[in-house]
Coordinates of C-alpha atoms in Angstrom, one line a residue:
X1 CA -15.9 -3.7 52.5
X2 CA -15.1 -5.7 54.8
X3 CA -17.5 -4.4 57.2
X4 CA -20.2 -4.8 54.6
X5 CA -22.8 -7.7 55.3
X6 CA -26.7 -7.6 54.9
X7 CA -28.8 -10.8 56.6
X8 CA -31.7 -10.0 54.4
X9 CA -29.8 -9.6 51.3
X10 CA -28.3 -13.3 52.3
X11 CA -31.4 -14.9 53.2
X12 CA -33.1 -14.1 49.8
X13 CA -29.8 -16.0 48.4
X14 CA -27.3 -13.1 47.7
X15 CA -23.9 -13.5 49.3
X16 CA -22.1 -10.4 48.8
X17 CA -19.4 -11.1 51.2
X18 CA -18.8 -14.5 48.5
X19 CA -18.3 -11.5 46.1
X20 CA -15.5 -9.5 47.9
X21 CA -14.0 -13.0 47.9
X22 CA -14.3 -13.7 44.1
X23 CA -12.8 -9.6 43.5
X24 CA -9.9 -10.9 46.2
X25 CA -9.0 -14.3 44.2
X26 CA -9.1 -13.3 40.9
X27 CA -7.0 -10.1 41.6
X28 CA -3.8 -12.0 40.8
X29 CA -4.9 -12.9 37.7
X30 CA -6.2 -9.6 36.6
X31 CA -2.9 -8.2 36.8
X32 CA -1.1 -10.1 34.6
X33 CA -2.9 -8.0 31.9
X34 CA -1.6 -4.7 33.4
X35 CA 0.0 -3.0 30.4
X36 CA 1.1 0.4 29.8
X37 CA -2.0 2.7 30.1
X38 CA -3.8 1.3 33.0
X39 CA -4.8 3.8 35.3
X40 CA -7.0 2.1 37.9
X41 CA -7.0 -1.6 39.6
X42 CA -10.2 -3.5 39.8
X43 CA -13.0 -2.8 42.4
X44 CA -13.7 1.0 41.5
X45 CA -16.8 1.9 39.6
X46 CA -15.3 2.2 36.7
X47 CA -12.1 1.5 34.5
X48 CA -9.7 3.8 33.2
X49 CA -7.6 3.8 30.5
X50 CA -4.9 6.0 29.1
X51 CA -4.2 5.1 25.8
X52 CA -1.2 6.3 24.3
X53 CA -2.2 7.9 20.8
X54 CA 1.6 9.0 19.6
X55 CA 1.8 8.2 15.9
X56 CA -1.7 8.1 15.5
X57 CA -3.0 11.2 13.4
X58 CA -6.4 10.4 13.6
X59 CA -7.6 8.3 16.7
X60 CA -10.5 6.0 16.0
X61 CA -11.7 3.4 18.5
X62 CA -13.0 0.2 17.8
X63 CA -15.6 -1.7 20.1
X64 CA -16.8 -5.2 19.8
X65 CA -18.9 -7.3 22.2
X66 CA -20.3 -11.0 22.4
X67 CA -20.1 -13.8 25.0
X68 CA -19.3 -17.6 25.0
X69 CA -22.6 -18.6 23.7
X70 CA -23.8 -22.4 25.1
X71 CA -20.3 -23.8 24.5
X72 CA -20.2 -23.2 28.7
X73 CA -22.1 -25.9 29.1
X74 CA -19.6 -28.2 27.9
X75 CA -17.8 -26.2 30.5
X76 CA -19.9 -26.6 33.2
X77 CA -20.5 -30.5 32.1
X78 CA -17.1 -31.1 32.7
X79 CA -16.4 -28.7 36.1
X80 CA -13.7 -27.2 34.1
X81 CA -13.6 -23.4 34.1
X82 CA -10.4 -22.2 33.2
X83 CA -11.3 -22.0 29.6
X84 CA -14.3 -20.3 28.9
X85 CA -12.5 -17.1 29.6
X86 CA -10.5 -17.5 26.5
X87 CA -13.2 -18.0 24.4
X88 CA -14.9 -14.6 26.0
X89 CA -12.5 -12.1 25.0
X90 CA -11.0 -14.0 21.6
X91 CA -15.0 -13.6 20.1
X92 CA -14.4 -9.8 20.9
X93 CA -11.1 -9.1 20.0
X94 CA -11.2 -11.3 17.3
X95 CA -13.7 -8.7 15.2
X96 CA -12.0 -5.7 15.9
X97 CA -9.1 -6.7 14.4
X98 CA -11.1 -7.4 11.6
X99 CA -10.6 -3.7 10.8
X100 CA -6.9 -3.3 12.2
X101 CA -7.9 -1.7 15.4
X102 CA -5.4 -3.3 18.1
X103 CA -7.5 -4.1 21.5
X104 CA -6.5 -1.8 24.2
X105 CA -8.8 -3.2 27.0
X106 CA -11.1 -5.7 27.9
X107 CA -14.4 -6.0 30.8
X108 CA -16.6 -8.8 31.4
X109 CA -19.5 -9.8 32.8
X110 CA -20.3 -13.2 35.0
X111 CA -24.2 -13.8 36.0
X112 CA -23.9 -16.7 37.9
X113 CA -26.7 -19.1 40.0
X114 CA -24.9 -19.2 43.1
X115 CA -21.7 -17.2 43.7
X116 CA -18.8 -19.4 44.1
X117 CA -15.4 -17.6 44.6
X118 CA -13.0 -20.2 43.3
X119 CA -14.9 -20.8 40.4
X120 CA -15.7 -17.3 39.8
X121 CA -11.9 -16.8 40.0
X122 CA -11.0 -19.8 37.7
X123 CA -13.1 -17.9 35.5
X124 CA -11.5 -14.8 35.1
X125 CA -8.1 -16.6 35.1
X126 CA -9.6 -17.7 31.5
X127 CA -10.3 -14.1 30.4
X128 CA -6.7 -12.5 31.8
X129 CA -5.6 -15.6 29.7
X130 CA -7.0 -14.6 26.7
X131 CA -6.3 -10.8 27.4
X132 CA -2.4 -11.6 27.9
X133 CA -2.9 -13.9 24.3
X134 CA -4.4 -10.5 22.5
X135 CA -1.9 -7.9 24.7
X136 CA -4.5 -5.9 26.2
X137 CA -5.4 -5.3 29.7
X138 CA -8.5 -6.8 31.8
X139 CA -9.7 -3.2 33.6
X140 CA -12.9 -4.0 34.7
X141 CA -15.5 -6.6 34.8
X142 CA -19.3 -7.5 37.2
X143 CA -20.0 -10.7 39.0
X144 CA -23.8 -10.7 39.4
X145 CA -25.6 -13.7 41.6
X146 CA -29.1 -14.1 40.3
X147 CA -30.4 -17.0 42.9
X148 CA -34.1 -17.7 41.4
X149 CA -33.4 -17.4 38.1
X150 CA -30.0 -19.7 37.2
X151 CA -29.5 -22.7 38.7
X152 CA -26.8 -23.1 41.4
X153 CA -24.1 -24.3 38.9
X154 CA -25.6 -22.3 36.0
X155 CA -23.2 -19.3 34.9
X156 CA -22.9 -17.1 31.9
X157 CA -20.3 -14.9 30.4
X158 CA -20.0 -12.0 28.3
X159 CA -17.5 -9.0 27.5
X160 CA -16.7 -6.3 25.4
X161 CA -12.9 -5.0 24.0
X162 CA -12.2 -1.5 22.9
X163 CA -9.6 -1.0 20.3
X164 CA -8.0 1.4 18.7
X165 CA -6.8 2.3 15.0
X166 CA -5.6 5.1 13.3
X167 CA -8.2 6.3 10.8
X168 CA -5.8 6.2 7.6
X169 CA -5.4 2.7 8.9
X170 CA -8.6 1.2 8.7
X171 CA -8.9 -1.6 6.6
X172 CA -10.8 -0.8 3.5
X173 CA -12.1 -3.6 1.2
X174 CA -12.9 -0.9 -1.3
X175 CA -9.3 -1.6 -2.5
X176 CA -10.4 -5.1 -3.1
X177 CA -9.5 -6.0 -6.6
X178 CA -10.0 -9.5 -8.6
X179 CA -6.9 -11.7 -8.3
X180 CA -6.4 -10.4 -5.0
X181 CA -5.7 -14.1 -2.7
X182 CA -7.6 -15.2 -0.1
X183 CA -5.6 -16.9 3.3
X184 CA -6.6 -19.0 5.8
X185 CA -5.5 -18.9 9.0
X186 CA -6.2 -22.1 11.0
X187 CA -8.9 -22.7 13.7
X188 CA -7.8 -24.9 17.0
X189 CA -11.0 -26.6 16.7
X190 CA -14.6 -25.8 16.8
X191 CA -14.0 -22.3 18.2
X192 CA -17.5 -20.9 20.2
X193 CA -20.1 -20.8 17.6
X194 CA -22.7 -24.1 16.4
X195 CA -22.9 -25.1 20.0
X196 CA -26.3 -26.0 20.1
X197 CA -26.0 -28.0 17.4
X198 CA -23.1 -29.7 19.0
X199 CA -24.8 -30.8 21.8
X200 CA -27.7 -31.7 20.2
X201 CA -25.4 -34.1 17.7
X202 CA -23.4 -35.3 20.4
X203 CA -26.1 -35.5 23.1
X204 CA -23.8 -33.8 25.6
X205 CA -26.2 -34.2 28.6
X206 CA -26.2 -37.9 28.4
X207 CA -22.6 -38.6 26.7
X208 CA -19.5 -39.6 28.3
X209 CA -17.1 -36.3 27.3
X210 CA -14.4 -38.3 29.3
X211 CA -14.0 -40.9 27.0
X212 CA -11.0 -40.8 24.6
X213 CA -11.7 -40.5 20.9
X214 CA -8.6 -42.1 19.1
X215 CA -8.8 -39.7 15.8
X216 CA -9.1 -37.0 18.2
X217 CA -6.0 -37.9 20.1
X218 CA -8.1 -36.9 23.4
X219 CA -11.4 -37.2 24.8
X220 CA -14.1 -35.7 23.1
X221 CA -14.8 -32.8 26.3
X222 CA -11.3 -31.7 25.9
X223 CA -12.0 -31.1 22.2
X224 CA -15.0 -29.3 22.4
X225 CA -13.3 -27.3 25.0
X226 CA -10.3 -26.2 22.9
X227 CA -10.7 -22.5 23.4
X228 CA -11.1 -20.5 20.1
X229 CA -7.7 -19.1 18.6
X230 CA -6.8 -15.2 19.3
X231 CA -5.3 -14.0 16.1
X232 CA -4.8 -10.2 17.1
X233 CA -0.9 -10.4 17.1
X234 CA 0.0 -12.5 14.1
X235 CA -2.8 -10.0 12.1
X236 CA -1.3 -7.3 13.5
X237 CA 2.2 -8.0 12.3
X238 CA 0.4 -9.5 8.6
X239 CA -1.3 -5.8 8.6
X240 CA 2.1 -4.8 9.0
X241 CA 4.1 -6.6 6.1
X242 CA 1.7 -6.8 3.0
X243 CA -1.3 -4.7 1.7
X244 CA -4.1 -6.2 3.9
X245 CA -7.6 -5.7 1.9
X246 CA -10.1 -7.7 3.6
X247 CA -10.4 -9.9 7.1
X248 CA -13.0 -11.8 7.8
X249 CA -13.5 -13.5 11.4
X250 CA -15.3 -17.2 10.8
X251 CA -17.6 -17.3 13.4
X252 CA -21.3 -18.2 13.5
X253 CA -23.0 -18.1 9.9
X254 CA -19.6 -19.9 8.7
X255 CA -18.2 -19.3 5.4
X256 CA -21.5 -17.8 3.6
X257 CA -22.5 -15.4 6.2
X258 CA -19.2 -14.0 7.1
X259 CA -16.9 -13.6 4.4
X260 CA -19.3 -11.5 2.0
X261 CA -19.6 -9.0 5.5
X262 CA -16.0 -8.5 3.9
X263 CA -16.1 -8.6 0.1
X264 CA -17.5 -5.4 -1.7
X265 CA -20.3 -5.5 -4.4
X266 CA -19.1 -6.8 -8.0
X267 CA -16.6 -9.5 -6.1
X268 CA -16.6 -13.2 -4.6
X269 CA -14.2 -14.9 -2.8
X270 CA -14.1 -18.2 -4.4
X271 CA -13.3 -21.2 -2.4
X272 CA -11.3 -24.2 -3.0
X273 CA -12.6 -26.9 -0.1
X274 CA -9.7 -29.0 -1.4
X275 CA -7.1 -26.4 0.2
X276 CA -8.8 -26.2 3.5
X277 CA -7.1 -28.0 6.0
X278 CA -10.3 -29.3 8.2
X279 CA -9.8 -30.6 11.8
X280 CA -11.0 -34.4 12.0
X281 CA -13.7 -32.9 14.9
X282 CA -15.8 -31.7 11.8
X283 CA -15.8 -34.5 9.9
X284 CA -17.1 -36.5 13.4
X285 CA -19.9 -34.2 14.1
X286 CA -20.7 -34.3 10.3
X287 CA -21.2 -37.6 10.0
X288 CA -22.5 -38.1 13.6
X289 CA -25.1 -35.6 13.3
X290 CA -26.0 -36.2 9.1
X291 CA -25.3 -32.6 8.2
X292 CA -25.4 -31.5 4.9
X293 CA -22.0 -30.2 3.7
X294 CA -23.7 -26.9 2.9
X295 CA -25.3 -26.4 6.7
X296 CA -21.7 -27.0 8.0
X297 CA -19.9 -24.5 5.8
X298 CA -23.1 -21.7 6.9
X299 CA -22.4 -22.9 10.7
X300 CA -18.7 -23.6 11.2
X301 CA -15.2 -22.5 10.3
X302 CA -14.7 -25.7 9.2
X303 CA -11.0 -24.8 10.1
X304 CA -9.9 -21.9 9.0
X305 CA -10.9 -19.5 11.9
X306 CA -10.1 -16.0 10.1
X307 CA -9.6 -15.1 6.4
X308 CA -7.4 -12.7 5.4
X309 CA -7.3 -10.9 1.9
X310 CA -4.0 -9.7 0.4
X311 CA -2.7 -8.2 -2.8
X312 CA -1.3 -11.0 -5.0
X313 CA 1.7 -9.6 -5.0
X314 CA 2.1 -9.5 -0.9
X315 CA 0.7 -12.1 -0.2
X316 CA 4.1 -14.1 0.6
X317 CA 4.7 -11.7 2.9
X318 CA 2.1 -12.0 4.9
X319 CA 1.6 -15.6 5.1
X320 CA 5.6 -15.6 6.3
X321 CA 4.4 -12.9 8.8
X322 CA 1.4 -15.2 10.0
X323 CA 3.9 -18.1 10.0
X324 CA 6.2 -16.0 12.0
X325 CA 3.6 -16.7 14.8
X326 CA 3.4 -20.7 14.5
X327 CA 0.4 -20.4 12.3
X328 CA 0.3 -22.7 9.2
X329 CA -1.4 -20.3 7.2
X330 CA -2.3 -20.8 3.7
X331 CA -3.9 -19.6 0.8
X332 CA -7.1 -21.4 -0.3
X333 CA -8.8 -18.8 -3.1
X334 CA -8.7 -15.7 -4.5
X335 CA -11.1 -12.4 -5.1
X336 CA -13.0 -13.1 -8.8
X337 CA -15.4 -11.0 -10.4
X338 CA -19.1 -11.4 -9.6
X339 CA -22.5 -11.1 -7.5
X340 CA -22.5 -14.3 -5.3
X341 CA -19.4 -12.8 -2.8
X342 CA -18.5 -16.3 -1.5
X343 CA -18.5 -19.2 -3.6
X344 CA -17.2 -22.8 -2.2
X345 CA -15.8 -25.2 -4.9

C-alpha cells in the first residue's frame, strides 16, 4: 500500500493514503481484542473467525446490529472521541445476550466528512474498549470518507456482533410463569437512545457542556457522554446460576416498548417506580424539558438499563451473580397474569 496514491482520487477530496494511516494507528488497539479464535489481523477483505463449538450440541449464532445514533454529536460537540466506541458495540452486544448468545466478534463501520487518522484511531480505541468490556474480538471494520456529503468534522458509526448459543440454551420466555421476579440491572446514565430529544431539551448546540452541574458531580458533556453499560459478562454468569426466563435490553421505546418484546401473551411485568433507582440526569432533563412521566418511561431506561426475569425461587442467586460483577442489581416487580405485558405502578 504504500505505493498506492491517486491525484485525482485526492483532488475530488479522498485521501486514501490518510486511510492506511488510520488502519496503521488503530492497529494497537485492535489487538487488545485478540481472543482465542482469531484467524486473521485487520486489513484483509474479510474477517475470520474460528469459533470453538466444544460443548455445544447444537451451534446457533446470534447477530445484532445498530449504531450510536445522534448521541455522537455530543461527541463531536465536545472533540472527545474515545467514547462513542463503547456505546457502538454495547447497543449490539447488548441484544444478543438478550437470548444468551455470548458475542464472539465484533466489525464496524466509520463514514466520516474528512478522514482524520488520529481521530479515526481514537475511535476505534472506543470500540476495542467496548469489545475487551463484552470479551470478544474486533476482526474487522471500514473507514469510508464521503467529502460532499458530511461535513469535515461530521462522522458516523455503526457495527454489528455475532454471537453464539447453544440451541438447548436459548432463552425461552415460554417458561415464563406469574410470580416469576423481575430485576433491574442499573444503567450508567442515559445510555445511546432519546438523543434527539436530549439535545433538543438541553439545546446542545448553543449550551456550555463544560460547565459543572453540582447534582451531577461533573459537567453536564461528561454525563451525556457516559458510555452505555455492557452487561454481556455479569448476564452470562446470571444465565449461569439461576433459571433465566426473560431479558429485556432498555433501549429506545423505554420500558413500554421493550420489555413486552420479552413477556409472552397472558403475562405483564408489573412495575414498581418506587424500586427503581433513577440517575438524578433523568430527573434534570425531565424537568428541564417538561416531559410527561409517561414519554420518559416510552424513551428512556430511566435507570435500569437491562431487565432480567428469574424464577422466584433463583432469583437470589442471580442477583448475587450480577453483584458478583459490581452491579447493584435489584428486583423491582414480578411477572402477573394479564394482557397489558408492562405495567408501571
Amino acid at each position: 500500500m504504500e505505493h498506492s496514491h491517486s491525484a485525482s482520487y485526492a483532488a475530488a477530496g479522498v485521501n486514501i493514503e490518510a486511510g492506511y494511516e488510520g488502519v496503521r494507528r488503530m492497529k494497537k488497539h485492535v489487538e487488545r481484542t485478540f481472543i482465542p479464535g482469531v484467524v486473521s489481523d485487520i486489513g484483509g477483505f474479510g474477517g475470520l473467525f474460528a469459533p470453538d463449538l466444544s460443548g455445544c450440541a447444537e451451534p446457533v449464532l446470534v447477530s445484532g446490529t445498530d449504531g450510536v445514533g445522534t448521541k455522537q454529536r455530543i461527541a463531536q460537540l465536545m472533540g472527545r472521541h474515545d467514547t462513542v466506541g463503547i456505546d457502538c458495540v454495547a447497543m449490539c452486544v447488548n441484544d444478543i445476550i438478550c437470548c444468551g448468545a455470548r458475542p464472539l466478534f465484533f466489525l464496524d463501520y466509520i463514514a466520516i466528512g474528512k478522514n482524520d487518522p488520529e481521530k479515526v484511531a481514537t475511535l476505534v480505541s472506543g470500540v476495542a474498549e467496548g469489545c475487551v468490556q463484552a470479551g470478544c474480538a474486533l476482526i474487522g471494520g471500514e473507514t469510508a470518507e464521503h467529502p460532499g456529503t458530511m461535513a469535515p468534522d461530521d462522522y458516523d458509526l455503526a457495527g454489528f456482533s455475532v454471537g453464539l448459543v447453544d440451541k438447548a440454551k436459548i432463552i425461552d420466555s415460554g417458561r415464563m410463569a406469574a410470580g416469576d421476579v423481575v430485576i433491574a440491572l442499573p444503567s450508567s446514565g442515559i445510555h445511546s437512545n432519546g438523543y434527539s430529544l436530549v439535545r433538543k431539551v438541553f439545546d446542545v448546540e448553543h449550551c456550555d457542556l463544560g460547565a459543572t452541574v453540582p447534582e451531577l458531580g461533573q459537567t453536564l458533556g461528561d454525563a451525556l457522554l457516559t458510555p452505555t453499560k455492557i452487561y454481556v459478562k455479569p448476564v452470562l454468569a446470571a444465565i449461569a446460576a439461576a433459571d433465566v426466563r426473560g431479558i429485556s435490553h432498555i433501549t429506545g421505546g423505554g420500558f413500554y416498548e421493550n420489555v413486552p418484546r420479552t413477556v409472552p401473551d397472558g403475562l405483564c411485568a408489573v412495575i414498581e417506580k418506587a424500586a427503581i433507582r433513577t440517575p438524578a440526569i433523568f430527573r434534570i432533563l425531565q424537568e428541564t424539558g417538561k416531559i410527561p412521566e409517561r414519554d420518559m418511561f416510552n424513551t428512556y431506561n430511566m435507570g435500569v438499563g437491562m431487565a432480567l426475569i428469574a424464577s422466584r425461587t433463583t432469583a437470589d442467586a442471580a442477583l448475587d451473580a450480577l453483584k458478583g460483577f459490581g452491579l447493584d442489581a435489584c428486583v423491582i416487580g414480578e411477572i402477573a397474569a394479564g394482557e397489558e405485558k408492562v405495567r408501571i405502578c
